[in-house]
CSV table of C-alpha atoms in Angstrom, one decimal:
chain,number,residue,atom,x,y,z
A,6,UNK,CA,99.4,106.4,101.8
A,7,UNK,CA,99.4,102.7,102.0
A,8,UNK,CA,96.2,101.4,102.5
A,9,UNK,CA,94.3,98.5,104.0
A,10,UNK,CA,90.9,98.6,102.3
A,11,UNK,CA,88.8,96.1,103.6
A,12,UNK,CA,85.3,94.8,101.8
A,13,UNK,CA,87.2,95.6,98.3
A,14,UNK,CA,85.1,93.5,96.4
A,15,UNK,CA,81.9,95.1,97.5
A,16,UNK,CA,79.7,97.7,96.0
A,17,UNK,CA,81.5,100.8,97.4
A,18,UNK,CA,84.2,98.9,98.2
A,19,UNK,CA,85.4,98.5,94.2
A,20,UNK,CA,84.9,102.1,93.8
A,21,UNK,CA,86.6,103.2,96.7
A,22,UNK,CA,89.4,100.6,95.5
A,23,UNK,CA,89.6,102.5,92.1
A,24,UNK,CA,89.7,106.0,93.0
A,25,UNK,CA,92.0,105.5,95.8
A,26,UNK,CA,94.4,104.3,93.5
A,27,UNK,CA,94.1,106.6,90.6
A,28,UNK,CA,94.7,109.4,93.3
A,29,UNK,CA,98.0,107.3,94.1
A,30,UNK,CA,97.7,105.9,97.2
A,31,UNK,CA,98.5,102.2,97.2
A,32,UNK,CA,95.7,100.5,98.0
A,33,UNK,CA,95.7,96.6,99.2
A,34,UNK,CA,91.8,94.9,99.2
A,35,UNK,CA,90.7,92.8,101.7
A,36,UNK,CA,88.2,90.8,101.3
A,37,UNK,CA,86.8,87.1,101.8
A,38,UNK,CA,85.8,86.9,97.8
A,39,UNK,CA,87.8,87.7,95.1
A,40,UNK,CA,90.5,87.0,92.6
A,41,UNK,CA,93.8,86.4,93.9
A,42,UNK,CA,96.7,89.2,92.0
A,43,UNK,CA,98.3,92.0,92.8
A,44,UNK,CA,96.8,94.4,95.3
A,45,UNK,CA,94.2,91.8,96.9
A,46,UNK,CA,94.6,89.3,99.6
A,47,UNK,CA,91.5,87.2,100.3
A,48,UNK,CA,90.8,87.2,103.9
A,49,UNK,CA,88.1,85.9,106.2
A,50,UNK,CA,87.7,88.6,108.5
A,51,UNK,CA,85.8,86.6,111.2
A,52,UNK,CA,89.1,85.1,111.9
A,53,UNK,CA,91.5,87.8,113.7
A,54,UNK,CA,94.6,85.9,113.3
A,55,UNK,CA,94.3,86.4,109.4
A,56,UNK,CA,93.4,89.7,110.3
A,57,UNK,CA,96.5,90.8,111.5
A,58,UNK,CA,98.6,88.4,109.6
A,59,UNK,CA,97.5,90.6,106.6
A,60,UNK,CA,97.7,94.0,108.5
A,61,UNK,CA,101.1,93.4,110.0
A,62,UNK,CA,103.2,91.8,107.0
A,63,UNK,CA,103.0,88.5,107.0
A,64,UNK,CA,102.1,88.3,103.2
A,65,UNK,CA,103.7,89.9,100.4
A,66,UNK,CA,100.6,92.2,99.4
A,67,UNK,CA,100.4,93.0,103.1
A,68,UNK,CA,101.6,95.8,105.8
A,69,UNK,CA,102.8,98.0,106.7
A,70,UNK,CA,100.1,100.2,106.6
A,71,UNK,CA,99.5,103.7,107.0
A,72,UNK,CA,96.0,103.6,107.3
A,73,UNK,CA,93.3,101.0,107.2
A,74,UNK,CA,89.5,101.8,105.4
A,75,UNK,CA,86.8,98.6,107.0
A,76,UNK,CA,83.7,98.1,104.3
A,77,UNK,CA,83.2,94.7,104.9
A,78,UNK,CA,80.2,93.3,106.2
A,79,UNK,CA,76.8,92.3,105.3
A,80,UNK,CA,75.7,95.4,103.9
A,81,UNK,CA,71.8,95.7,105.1
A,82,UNK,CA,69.1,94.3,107.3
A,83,UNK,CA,67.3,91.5,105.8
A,84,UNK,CA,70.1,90.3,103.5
A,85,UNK,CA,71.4,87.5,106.0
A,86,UNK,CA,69.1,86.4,109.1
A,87,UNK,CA,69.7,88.8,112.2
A,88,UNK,CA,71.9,86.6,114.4
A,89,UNK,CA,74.1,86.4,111.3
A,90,UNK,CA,74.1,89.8,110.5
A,91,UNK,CA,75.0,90.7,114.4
A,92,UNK,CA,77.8,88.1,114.4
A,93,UNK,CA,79.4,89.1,111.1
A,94,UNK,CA,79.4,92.8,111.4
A,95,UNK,CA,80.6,92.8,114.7
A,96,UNK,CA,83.3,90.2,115.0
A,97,UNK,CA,84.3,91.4,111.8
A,98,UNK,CA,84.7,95.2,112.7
A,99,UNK,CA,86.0,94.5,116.1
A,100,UNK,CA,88.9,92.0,114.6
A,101,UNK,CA,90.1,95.0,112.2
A,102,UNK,CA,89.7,97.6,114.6
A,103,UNK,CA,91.4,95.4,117.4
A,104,UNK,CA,94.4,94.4,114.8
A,105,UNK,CA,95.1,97.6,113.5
A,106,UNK,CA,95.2,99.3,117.4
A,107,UNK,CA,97.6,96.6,117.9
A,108,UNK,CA,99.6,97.1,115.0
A,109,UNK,CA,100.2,100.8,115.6
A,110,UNK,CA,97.9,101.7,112.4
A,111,UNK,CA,96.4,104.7,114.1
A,112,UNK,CA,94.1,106.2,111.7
A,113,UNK,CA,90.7,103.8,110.6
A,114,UNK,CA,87.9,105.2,108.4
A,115,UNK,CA,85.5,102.8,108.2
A,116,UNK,CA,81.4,102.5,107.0
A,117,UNK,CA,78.6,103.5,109.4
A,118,UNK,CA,75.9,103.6,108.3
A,119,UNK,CA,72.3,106.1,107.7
A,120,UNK,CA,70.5,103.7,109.6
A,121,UNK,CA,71.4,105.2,112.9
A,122,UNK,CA,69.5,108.0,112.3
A,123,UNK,CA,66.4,105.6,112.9
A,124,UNK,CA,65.8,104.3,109.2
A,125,UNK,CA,62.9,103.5,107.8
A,126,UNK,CA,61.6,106.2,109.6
A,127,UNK,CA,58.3,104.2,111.4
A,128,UNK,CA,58.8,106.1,114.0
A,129,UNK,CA,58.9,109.5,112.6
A,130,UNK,CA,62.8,111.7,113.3
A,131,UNK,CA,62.8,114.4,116.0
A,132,UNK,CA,63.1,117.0,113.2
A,133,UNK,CA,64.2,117.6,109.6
A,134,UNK,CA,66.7,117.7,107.7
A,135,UNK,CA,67.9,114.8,110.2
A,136,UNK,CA,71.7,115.6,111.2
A,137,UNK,CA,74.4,113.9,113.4
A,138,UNK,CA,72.8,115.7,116.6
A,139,UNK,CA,70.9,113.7,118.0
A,140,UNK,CA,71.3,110.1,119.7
A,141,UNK,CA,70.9,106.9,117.5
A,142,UNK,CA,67.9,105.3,117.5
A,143,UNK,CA,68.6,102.1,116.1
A,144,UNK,CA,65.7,100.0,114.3
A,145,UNK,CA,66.9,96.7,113.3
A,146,UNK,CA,70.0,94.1,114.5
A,147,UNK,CA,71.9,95.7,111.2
A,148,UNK,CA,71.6,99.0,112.8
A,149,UNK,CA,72.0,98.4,116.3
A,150,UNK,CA,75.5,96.6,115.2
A,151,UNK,CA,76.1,100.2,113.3
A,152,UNK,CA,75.3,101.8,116.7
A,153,UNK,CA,77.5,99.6,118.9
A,154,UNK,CA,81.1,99.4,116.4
A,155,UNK,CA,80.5,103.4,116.6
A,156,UNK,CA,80.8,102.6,120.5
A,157,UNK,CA,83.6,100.8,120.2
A,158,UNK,CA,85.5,103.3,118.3
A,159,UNK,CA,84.1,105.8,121.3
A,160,UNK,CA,86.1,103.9,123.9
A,161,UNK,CA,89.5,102.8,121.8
A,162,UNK,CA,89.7,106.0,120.9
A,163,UNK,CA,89.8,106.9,124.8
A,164,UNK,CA,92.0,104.3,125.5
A,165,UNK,CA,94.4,104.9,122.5
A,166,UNK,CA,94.5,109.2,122.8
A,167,UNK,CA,96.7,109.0,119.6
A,168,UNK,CA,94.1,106.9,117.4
A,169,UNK,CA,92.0,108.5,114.7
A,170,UNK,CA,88.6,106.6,113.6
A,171,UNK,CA,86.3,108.0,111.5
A,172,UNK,CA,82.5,107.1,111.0
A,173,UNK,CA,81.3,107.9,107.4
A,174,UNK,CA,77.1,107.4,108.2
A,175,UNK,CA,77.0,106.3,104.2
A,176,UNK,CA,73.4,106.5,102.8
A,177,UNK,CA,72.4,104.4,100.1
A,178,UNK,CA,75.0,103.8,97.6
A,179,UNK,CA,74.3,103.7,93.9
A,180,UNK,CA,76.4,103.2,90.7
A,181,UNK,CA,75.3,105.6,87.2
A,182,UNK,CA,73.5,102.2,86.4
A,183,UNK,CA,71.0,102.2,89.1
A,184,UNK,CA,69.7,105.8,88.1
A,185,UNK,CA,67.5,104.9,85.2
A,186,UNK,CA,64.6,103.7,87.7
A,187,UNK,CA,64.8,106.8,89.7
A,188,UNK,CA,62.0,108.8,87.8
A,189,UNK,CA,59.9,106.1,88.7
A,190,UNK,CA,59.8,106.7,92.7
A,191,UNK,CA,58.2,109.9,92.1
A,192,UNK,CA,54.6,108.2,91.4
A,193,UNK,CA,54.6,107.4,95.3
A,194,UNK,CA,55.9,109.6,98.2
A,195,UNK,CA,56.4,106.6,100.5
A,196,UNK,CA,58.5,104.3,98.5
A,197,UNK,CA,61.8,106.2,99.5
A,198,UNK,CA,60.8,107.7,102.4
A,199,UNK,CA,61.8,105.1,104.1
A,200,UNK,CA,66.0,106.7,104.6
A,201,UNK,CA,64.0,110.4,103.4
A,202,UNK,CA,64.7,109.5,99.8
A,203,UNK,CA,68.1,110.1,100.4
A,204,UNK,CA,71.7,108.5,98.6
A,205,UNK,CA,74.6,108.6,97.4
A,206,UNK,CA,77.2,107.9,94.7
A,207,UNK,CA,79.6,105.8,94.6
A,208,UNK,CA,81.9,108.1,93.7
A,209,UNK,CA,81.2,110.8,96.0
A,210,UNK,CA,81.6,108.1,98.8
A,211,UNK,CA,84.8,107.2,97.8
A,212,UNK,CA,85.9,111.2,98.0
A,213,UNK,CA,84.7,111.0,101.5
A,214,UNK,CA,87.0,108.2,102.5
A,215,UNK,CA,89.3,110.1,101.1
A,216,UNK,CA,88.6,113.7,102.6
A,217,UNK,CA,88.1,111.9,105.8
A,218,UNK,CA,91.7,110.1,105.5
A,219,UNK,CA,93.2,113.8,104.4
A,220,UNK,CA,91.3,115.0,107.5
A,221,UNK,CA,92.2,112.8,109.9
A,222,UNK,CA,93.0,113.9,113.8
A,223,UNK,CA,93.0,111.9,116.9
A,224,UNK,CA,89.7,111.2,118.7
A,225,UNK,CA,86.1,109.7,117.0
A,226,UNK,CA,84.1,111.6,114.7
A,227,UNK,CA,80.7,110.7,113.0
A,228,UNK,CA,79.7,112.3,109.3
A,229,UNK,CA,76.5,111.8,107.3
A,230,UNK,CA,77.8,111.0,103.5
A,231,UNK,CA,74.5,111.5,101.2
A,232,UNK,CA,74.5,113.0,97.8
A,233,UNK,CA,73.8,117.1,97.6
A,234,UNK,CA,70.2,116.0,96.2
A,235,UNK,CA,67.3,113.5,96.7
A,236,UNK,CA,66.3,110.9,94.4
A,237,UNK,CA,62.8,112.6,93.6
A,238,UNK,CA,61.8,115.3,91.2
A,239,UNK,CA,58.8,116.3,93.5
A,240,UNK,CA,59.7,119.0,96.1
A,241,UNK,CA,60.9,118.7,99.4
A,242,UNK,CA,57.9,120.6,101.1
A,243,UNK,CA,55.6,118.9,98.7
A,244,UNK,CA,56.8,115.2,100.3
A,245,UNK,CA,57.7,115.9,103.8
A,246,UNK,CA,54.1,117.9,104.2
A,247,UNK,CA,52.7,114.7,102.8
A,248,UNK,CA,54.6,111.8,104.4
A,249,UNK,CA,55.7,113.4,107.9
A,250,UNK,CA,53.1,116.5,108.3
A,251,UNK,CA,54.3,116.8,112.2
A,252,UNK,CA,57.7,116.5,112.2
A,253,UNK,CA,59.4,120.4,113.1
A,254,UNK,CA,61.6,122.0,110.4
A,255,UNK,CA,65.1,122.6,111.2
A,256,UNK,CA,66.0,125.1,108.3
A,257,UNK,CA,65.2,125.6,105.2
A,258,UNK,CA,64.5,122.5,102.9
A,259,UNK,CA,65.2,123.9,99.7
A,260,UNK,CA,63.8,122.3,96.5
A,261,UNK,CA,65.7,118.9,95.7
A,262,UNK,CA,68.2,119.6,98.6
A,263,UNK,CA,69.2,116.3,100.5
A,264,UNK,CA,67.6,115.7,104.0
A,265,UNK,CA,70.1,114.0,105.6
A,266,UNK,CA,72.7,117.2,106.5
A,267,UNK,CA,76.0,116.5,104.7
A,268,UNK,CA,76.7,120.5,106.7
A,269,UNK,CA,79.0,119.1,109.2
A,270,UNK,CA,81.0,116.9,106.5
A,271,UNK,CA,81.3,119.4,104.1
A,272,UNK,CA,82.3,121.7,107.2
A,273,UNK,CA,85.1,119.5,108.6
A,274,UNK,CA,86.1,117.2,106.0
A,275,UNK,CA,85.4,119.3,102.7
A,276,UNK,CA,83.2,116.6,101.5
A,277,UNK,CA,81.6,118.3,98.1
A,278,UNK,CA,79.4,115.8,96.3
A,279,UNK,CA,80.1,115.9,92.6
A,280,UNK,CA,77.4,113.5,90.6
A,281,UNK,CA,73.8,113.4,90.4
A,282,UNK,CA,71.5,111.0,89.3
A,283,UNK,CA,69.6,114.0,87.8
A,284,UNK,CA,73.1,114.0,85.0
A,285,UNK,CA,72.1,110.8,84.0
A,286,UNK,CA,68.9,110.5,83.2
């Protein structure tokens, strides 16, 4: 496929770049930093009429495109103050969904985010392992923006009954580099608890984009993308007994299994995390 991959130059976003295009799709980054070459076109994405200059053609590393992947924004609460963050991820998503609808592009995959799911957990989730079940319960402007661009998609989706747009609910995203200070959470229960010491690898987000491009079908789906494991040694009952003692059970925990259900994306999209920080450390 030809792809528009927005947020290129971003933490996931080079990843995604990379393994994209060693599985041979060609891939064109968007993004408003980075160097200017082949396969990158810097665009502000606040500004829709660059937006769909670069979707639709108008420059030579542009359009068309066969599908368009959205990373860009500010990637957490607290990074940029709140009006910021609600303007940016927003106008941003709504410009790229908006262009691409307009365009005829009609299949998005695009980053969601854990903190739907009512991260950092203050308020305690309805059960656990936490799953794409219930409604979102959105605890900061970062995640309430995450809440409403999954609206969006909800009603383009019914106004467009040929457009596909996917929602990968990405948990924390960590390179092999990041791993080494892992052991170190295990000394307090509440450090992590705060997204149920959940993440995920780079890589392995970058195979959901792709599973969720392969799998593709018109309408608007959600996924939780997390890593098969958690980032602590300790066991699961030993940390949830001790951290959220009242919260029901749904299932079995298992020792080091991730909390936040990958069942459905593994179920629908294939998704089969691959790495581990526990292989690196």
């Amino acid at each position: 496929m030809r792809i528009a991959l927005t947020g290129s130059s971003g933490k996931l976003g080079t990843v995604v770049a990379r393994e994209l295009r060693e599985a041979g799709h060609d891939v064109v980054g968007m993004d408003v930093v980075g160097t200017r070459g082949p396969g990158f076109l810097q665009v502000d994405l606040n500004d829709y009429g660059q937006v769909i200059d670069a979707l639709s053609g108008v420059h030579g590393e542009s359009g068309p495109f066969d599908a368009v992947v959205h990373l860009a924004a500010i990637p957490a609460p607290s990074i940029r103050g709140d009006i910021a963050t609600f303007r940016n991820n927003i106008i941003t998503t709504f410009d790229v969904f908006w262009a691409a609808v307009r365009l005829g592009i009609r299949r998005i995959v695009y980053a969601s985010s854990e903190t739907v799911l009512g991260l950092p957990f203050d308020v305690p989730p309805p059960y656990i392992p936490v799953d794409e079940e219930y409604a979102a319960r959105p605890e900061s402007v970062y995640s309430l923006v995450k809440h409403l661009e999954e609206q969006l998609a909800i009603e383009l989706v019914r106004w467009h009954p040929d457009l596909s747009i996917t929602a990968l609910r990405f948990s924390n995203v960590m390179d092999p580099e990041d791993y080494a200070e892992f052991p170190s959470f295990d000394a307090d229960a509440t450090r992590r608890k705060w997204n149920l010491w959940g993440y995920i690898d780079g890589r392995d987000g970058a195979q959901a984009v792709q599973r969720a491009l392969d799998a593709s079908t018109p309408g608007f789906d959600r996924f939780i993308i997390a890593a098969a494991d958690t980032v602590m040694s300790r066991p699961n009952a030993e940390l949830v007994a001790e951290v959220f003692p009242d919260v029901p059970l749904k299932g079995d925990l298992g020792e080091n299994d991730t909390l936040l259900s990958i069942d459905k994306a593994r179920r629908v999209l294939g998704f089969d995390p691959k790495h581990s920080w526990r292989d690196h450390v």
